[in-house]
GROMACS .gro file of C-alpha atoms in nm:
model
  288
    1UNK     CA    1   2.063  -1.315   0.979
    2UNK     CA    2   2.186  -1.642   0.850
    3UNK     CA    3   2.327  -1.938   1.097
    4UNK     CA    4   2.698  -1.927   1.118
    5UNK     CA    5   2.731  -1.533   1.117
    6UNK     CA    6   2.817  -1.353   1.472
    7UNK     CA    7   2.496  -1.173   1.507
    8UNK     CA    8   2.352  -1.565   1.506
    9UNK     CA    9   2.588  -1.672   1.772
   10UNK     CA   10   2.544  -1.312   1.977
   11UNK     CA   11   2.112  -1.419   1.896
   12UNK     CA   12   2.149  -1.725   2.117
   13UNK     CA   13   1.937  -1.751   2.412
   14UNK     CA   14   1.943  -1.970   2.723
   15UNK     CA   15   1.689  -2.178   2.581
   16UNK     CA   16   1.897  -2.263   2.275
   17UNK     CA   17   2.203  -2.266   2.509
   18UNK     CA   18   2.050  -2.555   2.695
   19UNK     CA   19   2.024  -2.758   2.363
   20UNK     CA   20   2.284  -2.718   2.157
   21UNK     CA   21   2.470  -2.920   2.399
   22UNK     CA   22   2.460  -3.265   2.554
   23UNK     CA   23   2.297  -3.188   2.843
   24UNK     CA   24   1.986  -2.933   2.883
   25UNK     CA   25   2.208  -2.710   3.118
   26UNK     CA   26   2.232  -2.350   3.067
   27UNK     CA   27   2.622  -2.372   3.065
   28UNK     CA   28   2.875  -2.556   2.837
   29UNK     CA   29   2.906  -2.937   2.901
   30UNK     CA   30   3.284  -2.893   3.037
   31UNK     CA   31   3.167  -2.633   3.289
   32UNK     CA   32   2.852  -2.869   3.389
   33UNK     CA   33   3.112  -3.167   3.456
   34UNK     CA   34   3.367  -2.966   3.618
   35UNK     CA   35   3.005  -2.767   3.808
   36UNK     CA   36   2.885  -3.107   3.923
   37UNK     CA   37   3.187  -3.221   4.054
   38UNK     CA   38   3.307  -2.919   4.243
   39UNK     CA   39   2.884  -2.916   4.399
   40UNK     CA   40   2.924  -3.325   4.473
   41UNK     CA   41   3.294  -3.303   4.645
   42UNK     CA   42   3.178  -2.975   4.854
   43UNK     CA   43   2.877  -3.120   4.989
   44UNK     CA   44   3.083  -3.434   5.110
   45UNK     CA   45   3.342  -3.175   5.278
   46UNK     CA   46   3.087  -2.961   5.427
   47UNK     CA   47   2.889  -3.237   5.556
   48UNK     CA   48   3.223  -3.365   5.748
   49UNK     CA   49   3.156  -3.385   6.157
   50UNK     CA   50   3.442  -3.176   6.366
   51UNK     CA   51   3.624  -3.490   6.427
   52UNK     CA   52   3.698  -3.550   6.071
   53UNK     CA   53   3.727  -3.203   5.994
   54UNK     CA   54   4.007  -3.148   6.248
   55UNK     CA   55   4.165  -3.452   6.147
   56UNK     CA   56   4.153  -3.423   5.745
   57UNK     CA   57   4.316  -3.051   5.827
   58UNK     CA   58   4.571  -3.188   6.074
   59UNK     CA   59   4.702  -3.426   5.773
   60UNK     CA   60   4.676  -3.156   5.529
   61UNK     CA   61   4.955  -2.990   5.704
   62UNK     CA   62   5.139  -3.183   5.787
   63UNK     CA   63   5.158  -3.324   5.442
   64UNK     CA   64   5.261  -2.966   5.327
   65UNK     CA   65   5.500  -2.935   5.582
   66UNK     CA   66   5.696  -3.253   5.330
   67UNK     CA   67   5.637  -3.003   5.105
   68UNK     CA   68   5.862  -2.729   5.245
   69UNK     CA   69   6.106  -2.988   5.386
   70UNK     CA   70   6.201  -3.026   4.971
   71UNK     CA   71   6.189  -2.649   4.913
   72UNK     CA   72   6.412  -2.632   5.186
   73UNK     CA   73   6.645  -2.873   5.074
   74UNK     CA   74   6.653  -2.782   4.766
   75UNK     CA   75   6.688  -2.403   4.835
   76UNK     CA   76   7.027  -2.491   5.055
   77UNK     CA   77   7.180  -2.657   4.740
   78UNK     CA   78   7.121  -2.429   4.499
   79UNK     CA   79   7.001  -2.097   4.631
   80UNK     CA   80   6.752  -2.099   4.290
   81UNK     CA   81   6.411  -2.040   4.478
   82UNK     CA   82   6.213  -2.091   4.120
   83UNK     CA   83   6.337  -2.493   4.158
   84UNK     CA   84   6.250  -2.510   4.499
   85UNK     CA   85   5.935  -2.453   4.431
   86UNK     CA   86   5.947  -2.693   4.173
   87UNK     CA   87   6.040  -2.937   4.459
   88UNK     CA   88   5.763  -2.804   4.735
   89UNK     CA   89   5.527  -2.935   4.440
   90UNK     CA   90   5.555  -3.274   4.655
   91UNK     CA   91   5.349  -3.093   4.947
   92UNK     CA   92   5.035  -3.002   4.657
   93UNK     CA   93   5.066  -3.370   4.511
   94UNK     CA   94   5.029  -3.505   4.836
   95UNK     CA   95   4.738  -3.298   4.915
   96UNK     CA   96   4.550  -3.427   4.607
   97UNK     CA   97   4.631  -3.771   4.628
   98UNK     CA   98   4.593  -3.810   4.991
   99UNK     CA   99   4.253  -3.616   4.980
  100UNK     CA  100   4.423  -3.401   5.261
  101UNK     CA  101   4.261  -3.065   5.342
  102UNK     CA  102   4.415  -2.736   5.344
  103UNK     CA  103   4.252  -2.389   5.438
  104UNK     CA  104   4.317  -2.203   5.128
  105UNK     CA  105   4.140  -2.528   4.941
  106UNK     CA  106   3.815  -2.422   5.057
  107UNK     CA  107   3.755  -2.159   4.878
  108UNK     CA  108   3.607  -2.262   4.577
  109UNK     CA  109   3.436  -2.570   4.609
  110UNK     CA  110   3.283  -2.516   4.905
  111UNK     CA  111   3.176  -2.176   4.845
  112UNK     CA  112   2.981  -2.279   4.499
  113UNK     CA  113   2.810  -2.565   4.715
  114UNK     CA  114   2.707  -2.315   4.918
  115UNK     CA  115   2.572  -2.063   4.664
  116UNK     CA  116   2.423  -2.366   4.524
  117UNK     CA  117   2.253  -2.448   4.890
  118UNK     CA  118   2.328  -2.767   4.918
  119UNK     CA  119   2.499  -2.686   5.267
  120UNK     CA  120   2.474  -2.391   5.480
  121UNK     CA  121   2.704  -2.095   5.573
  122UNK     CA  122   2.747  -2.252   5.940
  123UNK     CA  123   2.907  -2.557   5.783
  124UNK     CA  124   3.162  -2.339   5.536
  125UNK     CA  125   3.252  -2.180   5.910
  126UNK     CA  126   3.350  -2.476   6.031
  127UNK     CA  127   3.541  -2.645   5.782
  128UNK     CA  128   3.760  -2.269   5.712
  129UNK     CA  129   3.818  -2.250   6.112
  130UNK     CA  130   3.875  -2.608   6.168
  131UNK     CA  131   4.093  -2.671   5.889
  132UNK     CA  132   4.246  -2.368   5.913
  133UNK     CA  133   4.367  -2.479   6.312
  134UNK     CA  134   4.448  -2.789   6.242
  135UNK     CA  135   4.661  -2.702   5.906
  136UNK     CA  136   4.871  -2.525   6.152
  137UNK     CA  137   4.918  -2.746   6.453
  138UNK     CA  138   5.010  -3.029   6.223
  139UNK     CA  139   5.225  -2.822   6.040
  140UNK     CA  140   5.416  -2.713   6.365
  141UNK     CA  141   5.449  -3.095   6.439
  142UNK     CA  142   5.644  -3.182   6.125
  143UNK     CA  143   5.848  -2.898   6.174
  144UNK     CA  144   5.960  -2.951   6.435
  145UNK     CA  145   6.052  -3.278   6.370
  146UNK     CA  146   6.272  -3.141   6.066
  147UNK     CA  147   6.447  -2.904   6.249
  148UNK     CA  148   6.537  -3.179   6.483
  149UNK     CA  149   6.614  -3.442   6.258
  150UNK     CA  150   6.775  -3.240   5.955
  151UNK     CA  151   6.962  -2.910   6.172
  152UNK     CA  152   7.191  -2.860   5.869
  153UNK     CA  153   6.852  -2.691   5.764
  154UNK     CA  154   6.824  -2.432   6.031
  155UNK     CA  155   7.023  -2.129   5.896
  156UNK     CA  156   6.803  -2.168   5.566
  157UNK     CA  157   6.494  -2.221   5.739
  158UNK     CA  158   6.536  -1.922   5.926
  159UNK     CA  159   6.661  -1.705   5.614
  160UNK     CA  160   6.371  -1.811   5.426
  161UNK     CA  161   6.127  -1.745   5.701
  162UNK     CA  162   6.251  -1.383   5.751
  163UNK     CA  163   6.129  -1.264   5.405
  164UNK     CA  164   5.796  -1.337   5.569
  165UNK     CA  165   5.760  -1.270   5.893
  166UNK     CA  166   6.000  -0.913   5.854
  167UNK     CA  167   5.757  -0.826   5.630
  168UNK     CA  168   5.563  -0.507   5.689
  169UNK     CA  169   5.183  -0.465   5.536
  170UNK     CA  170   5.257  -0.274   5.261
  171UNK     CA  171   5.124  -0.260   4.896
  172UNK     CA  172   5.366  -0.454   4.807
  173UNK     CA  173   5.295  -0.760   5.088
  174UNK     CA  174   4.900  -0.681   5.046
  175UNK     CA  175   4.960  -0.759   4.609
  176UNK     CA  176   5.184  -1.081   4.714
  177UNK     CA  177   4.924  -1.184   4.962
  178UNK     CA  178   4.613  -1.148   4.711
  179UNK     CA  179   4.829  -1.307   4.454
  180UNK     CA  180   4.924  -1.637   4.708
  181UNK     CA  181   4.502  -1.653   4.784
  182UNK     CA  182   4.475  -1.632   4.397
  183UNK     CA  183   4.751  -1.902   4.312
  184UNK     CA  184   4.611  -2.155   4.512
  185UNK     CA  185   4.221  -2.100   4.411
  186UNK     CA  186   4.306  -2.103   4.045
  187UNK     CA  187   4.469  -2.457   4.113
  188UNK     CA  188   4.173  -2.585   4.273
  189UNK     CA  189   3.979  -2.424   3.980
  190UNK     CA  190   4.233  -2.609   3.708
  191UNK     CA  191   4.181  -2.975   3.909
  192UNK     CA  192   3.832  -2.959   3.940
  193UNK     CA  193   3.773  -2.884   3.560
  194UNK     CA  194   3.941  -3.226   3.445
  195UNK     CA  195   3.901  -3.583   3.526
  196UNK     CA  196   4.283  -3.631   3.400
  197UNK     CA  197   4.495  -3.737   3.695
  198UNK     CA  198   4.847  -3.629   3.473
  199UNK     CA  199   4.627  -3.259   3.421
  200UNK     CA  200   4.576  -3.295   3.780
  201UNK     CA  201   4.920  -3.319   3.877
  202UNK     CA  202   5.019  -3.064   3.633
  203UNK     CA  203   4.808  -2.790   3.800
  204UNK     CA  204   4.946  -2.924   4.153
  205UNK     CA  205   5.332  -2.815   3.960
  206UNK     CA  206   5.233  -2.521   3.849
  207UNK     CA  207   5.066  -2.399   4.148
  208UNK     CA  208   5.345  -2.517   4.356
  209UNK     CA  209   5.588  -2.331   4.091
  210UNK     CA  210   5.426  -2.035   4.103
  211UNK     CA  211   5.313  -1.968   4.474
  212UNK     CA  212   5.679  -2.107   4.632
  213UNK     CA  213   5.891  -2.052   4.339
  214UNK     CA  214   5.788  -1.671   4.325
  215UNK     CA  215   5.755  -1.654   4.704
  216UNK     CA  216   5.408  -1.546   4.711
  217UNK     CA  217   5.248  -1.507   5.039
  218UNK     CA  218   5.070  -1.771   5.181
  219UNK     CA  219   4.919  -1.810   5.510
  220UNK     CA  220   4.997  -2.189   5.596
  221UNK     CA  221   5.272  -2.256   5.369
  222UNK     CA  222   5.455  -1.983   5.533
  223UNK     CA  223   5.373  -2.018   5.874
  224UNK     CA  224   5.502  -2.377   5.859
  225UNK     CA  225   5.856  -2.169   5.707
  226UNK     CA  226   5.812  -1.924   6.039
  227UNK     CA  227   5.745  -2.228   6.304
  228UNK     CA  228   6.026  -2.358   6.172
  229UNK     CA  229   6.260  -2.074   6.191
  230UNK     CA  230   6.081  -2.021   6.572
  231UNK     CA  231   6.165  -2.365   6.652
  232UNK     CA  232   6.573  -2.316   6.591
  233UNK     CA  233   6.537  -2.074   6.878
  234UNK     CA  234   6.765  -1.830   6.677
  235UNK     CA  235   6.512  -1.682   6.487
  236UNK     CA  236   6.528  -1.292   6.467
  237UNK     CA  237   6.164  -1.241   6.530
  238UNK     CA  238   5.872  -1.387   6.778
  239UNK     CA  239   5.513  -1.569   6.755
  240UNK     CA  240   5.386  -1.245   6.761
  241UNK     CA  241   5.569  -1.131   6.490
  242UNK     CA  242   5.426  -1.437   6.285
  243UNK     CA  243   5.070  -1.357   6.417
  244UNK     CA  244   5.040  -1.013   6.275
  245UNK     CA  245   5.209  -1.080   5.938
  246UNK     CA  246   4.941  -1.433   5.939
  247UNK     CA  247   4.659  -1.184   6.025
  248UNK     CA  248   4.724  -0.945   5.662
  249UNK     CA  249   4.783  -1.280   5.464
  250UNK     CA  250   4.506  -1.426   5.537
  251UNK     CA  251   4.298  -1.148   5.461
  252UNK     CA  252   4.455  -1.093   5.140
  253UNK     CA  253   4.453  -1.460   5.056
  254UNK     CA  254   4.071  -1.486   5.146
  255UNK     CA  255   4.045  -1.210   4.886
  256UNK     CA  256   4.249  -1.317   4.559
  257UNK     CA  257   4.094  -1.699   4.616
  258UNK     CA  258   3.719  -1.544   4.678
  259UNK     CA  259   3.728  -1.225   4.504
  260UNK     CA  260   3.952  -1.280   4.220
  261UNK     CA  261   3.868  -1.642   4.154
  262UNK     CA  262   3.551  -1.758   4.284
  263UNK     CA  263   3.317  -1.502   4.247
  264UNK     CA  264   3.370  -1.487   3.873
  265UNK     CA  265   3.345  -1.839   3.867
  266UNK     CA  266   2.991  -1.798   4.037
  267UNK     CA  267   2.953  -1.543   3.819
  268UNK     CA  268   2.996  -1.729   3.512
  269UNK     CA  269   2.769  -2.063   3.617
  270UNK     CA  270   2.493  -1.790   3.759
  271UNK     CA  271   2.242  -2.003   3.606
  272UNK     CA  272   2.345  -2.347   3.639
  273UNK     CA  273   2.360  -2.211   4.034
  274UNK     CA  274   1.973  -2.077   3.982
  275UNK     CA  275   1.878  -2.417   3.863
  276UNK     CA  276   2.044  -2.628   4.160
  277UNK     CA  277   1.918  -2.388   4.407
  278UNK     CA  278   1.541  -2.446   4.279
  279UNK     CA  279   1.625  -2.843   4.277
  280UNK     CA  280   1.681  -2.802   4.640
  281UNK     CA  281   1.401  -2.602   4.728
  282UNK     CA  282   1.133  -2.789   4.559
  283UNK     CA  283   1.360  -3.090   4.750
  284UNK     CA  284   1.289  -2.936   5.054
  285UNK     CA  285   0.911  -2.829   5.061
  286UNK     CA  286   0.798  -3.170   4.843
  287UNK     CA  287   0.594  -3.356   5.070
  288UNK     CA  288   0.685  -3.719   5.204
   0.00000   0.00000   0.00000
């Protein structure tokens, strides 16, 4: 069939694949950039000691927590939660230009490094539980500092918080919860496939947009929401309250972010992941 018709296009191999563009990968030259970024960034964060670890995650939320001290604010004034969220977009661009870590982050990057072995499970383990610890215990800090410092925010704080913590697993919370996991994987997935810092920032607004301003269910974001709320001491509901609607979110976060996101990602560079994982074997057994 001649060049140009669809049965020419469906005829192409990986071979052909591999030089029709730029590069001789298997994959388009977009997806290789954005690939070898996302592999280069994840081996630097898996390769982080504890200390740096727990520290990077301790900044991540409290740099969040500015995030809901704008939805907040914002939400008191004018009771429109899709602007607030528009506002909370502060917490996701100071993530990304701080280089902050926060749990729901490390989904994709580190994950493909991982398929791609350039760092081991053990490693993924420890930046998840350490960020995920210290994402909360900085969190609580700034919170309390806001409830302190700003107590005209208290009765919001604590209305806002009860949408979450109230919440019984349902279908309903389960869909919100994959949906939160989902939100905040496909923004690491939109940063990571442009060197643009305005596209950049853009997928930090959207994100922020669509996981606040819709009132998805997150597991940090709205824990920081629930300390808060538990910090005014007039909070209809208790730490354990919090714990069991944190133990459902994160579950169905881990699955929108993973399932939903990063597995067809993986999916989609299969090969390009079959390639680096050779590279590192024949790394690994080539003598000195």
């Amino acid at each position: 069939m001649a060049p140009g018709t669809g049965g020419y296009v469906l005829g192409v191999t990986e071979t052909s694949q591999r030089e029709l563009g730029d590069s001789d990968s298997p994959i388009e030259d977009e997806l290789e950039e954005a690939f070898t970024r996302m592999v280069d960034e994840g081996s630097q964060r898996l390769h982080r000691s504890w200390r740096e670890v727990l520290v990077t995650g301790f900044f991540g939320g409290t740099e969040v927590a500015m995030g809901v001290l704008a939805y907040l604010s914002v939400l008191a004034q004018t009771d429109n939660p899709l602007l607030a969220g528009l506002a909370f977009s502060i917490g996701f661009l100071a993530l990304l230009l701080g280089r902050s870590e926060l749990f729901t982050e490390g989904f994709l990057v580190p994950v493909t490094t991982v398929a791609a072995k350039r760092a081991g499970f053990g490693q993924l383990l420890k930046l998840w539980g350490g960020t995920l610890a210290a994402n909360l215990v900085g969190g609580w800090v700034i919170m309390a500092l806001i409830i302190t410092a700003l107590p005209k925010l208290a009765d919001q704080t604590i209305e806002s918080a009860s949408h979450y913590a109230t919440a019984p697993l349902s279908l309903q919370t389960g869909a919100l919860a994959v949906l939160g996991g989902m939100v905040i994987t496909l923004m690491t997935r939109m940063q990571h496939g442009t060197d643009s810092v305005p596209g950049k920032i853009a997928a930090a607004v959207a994100g922020a947009f669509l996981l606040a301003g819709l009132q998805l269910f997150h597991s940090i974001l709205d824990s920081l929401l629930i300390f808060g709320a538990l910090i005014t001491g007039d909070a209809p509901f208790g730490y354990l309250d919090w714990l069991g609607w944190f133990g459902y979110t994160v579950i169905g976060n881990v699955v929108g972010g993973l399932v939903l996101v990063t597995l067809l990602r993986l999916l989609r560079s299969k090969e390009r992941i079959k390639d680096e994982r050779r590279e590192m074997e024949s790394a690994t057994t080539r003598p000195d």
